[in-house]
Amino acid sequence: SQQGEEDPQALSIQEGENATMNCSYKTSINNLQWYRQNSGRGLVHLILIRSNEREKHSGRLRVTLDTSKKSSSLLITASRAADTASYFCAQGDSTLGRLYFGRGTQLTVWP
Amino acid sequence: DVKVTQSSRYLVKRTGEKVFLECVQDMDHENMFWYRQDPGLGLRLIYFSYDVKMKEKGDIPEGYSVSREKKERFSLILESASTNQTSMYLCASETRNTIYFGEGSWLTVV
């Protein structure tokens, strides 16, 4: 299976703290993406980082990519209760549009 | 705004029934996907389509078929529903390496 893995499976923090989620994958990639899913809803695209990039920012999100270790991390700074959701990483390969999703990290942010 | 609409949010079907899950996107995207999501297993790709009347098997196509007669519409068909097909089904369309998901269809087979 080419499915990646997120770590930890679950993360519980207080509002204002930073949340870090990690993703490991198995094969070479064109890009790596992070998605968010609120309970019972569809996934929403957060950020894409290409294989030749090492770091990318979007608002309170910071994504890093280490292709030598086949890993990525998503950092959410100054977390809010509204950030409570599942977060998935997905690896894009050479096939157009084909993504491999991990099992996700469940983030809970307590007020 | 990008919109992917799944016609049914919640369905309950009996074992052996033929089930249709409909999905429509309004962005003129060529690529569309059907995923299945189960607790602890993440998202698994059932089928995808690069163009009208074209389809490709994903990772778990057994027990499913698809239809894409028009560019905006991608249907998932369960020919004879079974209890192990109880799941959440997510439709998506793709452009520029970004996937846009519908809200999901919760299917229970009894």
CSV table of N, CA and C in Angstrom, one decimal, chain A residues 96, chain B residues 29-34 47-58 65-71 73-75:
chain,number,residue,atom,x,y,z
A,96,LEU,N,-1.9,12.0,-12.7
A,96,LEU,CA,-2.6,13.2,-12.6
A,96,LEU,C,-3.7,13.1,-11.6
B,29,HIS,N,-14.4,20.6,-14.0
B,29,HIS,CA,-13.2,19.8,-13.8
B,29,HIS,C,-13.3,18.5,-14.6
B,30,GLU,N,-12.1,18.1,-15.1
B,30,GLU,CA,-12.1,16.8,-15.9
B,30,GLU,C,-12.0,15.6,-15.0
B,31,ASN,N,-11.3,15.7,-13.8
B,31,ASN,CA,-11.1,14.6,-13.0
B,31,ASN,C,-12.0,14.5,-11.8
B,32,MET,N,-12.6,13.3,-11.7
B,32,MET,CA,-13.5,13.1,-10.5
B,32,MET,C,-13.3,11.8,-9.9
B,33,PHE,N,-13.6,11.7,-8.6
B,33,PHE,CA,-13.2,10.5,-7.8
B,33,PHE,C,-14.3,10.1,-6.8
B,34,TRP,N,-14.3,8.8,-6.5
B,34,TRP,CA,-15.2,8.3,-5.4
B,34,TRP,C,-14.3,7.6,-4.4
B,47,TYR,N,-13.0,4.4,-7.4
B,47,TYR,CA,-12.9,4.6,-8.9
B,47,TYR,C,-12.6,6.1,-9.1
B,48,PHE,N,-12.0,6.4,-10.2
B,48,PHE,CA,-11.8,7.7,-10.7
B,48,PHE,C,-12.0,7.8,-12.2
B,49,SER,N,-12.2,9.1,-12.6
B,49,SER,CA,-12.5,9.3,-14.0
B,49,SER,C,-11.8,10.5,-14.5
B,50,TYR,N,-11.1,10.4,-15.7
B,50,TYR,CA,-10.4,11.5,-16.2
B,50,TYR,C,-11.2,12.3,-17.3
B,51,ASP,N,-12.3,11.7,-17.7
B,51,ASP,CA,-13.0,12.4,-18.7
B,51,ASP,C,-14.4,11.7,-18.9
B,52,VAL,N,-15.2,12.3,-19.7
B,52,VAL,CA,-16.5,11.6,-19.9
B,52,VAL,C,-16.3,10.2,-20.5
B,53,LYS,N,-17.1,9.3,-19.9
B,53,LYS,CA,-17.1,7.9,-20.4
B,53,LYS,C,-15.8,7.2,-20.1
B,54,MET,N,-14.9,7.8,-19.4
B,54,MET,CA,-13.7,7.1,-19.0
B,54,MET,C,-13.7,6.9,-17.5
B,55,LYS,N,-13.2,5.7,-17.1
B,55,LYS,CA,-13.1,5.3,-15.7
B,55,LYS,C,-11.9,4.5,-15.5
B,56,GLU,N,-11.4,4.6,-14.3
B,56,GLU,CA,-10.2,3.8,-13.9
B,56,GLU,C,-10.5,3.2,-12.5
B,57,LYS,N,-10.1,2.0,-12.3
B,57,LYS,CA,-10.2,1.4,-10.9
B,57,LYS,C,-9.2,2.0,-10.0
B,58,GLY,N,-9.7,2.2,-8.7
B,58,GLY,CA,-8.9,2.6,-7.7
B,58,GLY,C,-8.4,1.4,-6.9
B,65,SER,N,-19.4,0.0,-9.3
B,65,SER,CA,-19.2,0.4,-10.7
B,65,SER,C,-19.5,1.9,-10.7
B,66,VAL,N,-19.1,2.6,-11.8
B,66,VAL,CA,-19.3,4.0,-11.9
B,66,VAL,C,-19.8,4.3,-13.3
B,67,SER,N,-20.4,5.5,-13.4
B,67,SER,CA,-20.9,6.0,-14.7
B,67,SER,C,-20.6,7.5,-14.8
B,68,ARG,N,-20.0,7.9,-16.0
B,68,ARG,CA,-19.8,9.3,-16.2
B,68,ARG,C,-20.2,9.6,-17.6
B,69,GLU,N,-21.5,9.9,-17.8
B,69,GLU,CA,-22.1,10.3,-19.1
B,69,GLU,C,-21.9,11.7,-19.4
B,70,LYS,N,-21.8,12.6,-18.4
B,70,LYS,CA,-21.6,14.0,-18.6
B,70,LYS,C,-20.5,14.5,-17.7
B,71,LYS,N,-19.8,15.5,-18.2
B,71,LYS,CA,-18.6,15.9,-17.5
B,71,LYS,C,-18.8,16.3,-16.0
B,73,ARG,N,-21.1,15.1,-13.9
B,73,ARG,CA,-21.8,14.2,-13.1
B,73,ARG,C,-21.0,12.8,-13.1
B,74,PHE,N,-20.8,12.3,-11.9
B,74,PHE,CA,-20.1,11.1,-11.7
B,74,PHE,C,-20.8,10.2,-10.7
B,75,SER,N,-21.4,9.1,-11.1
B,75,SER,CA,-22.2,8.3,-10.3
B,75,SER,C,-21.5,7.0,-9.8
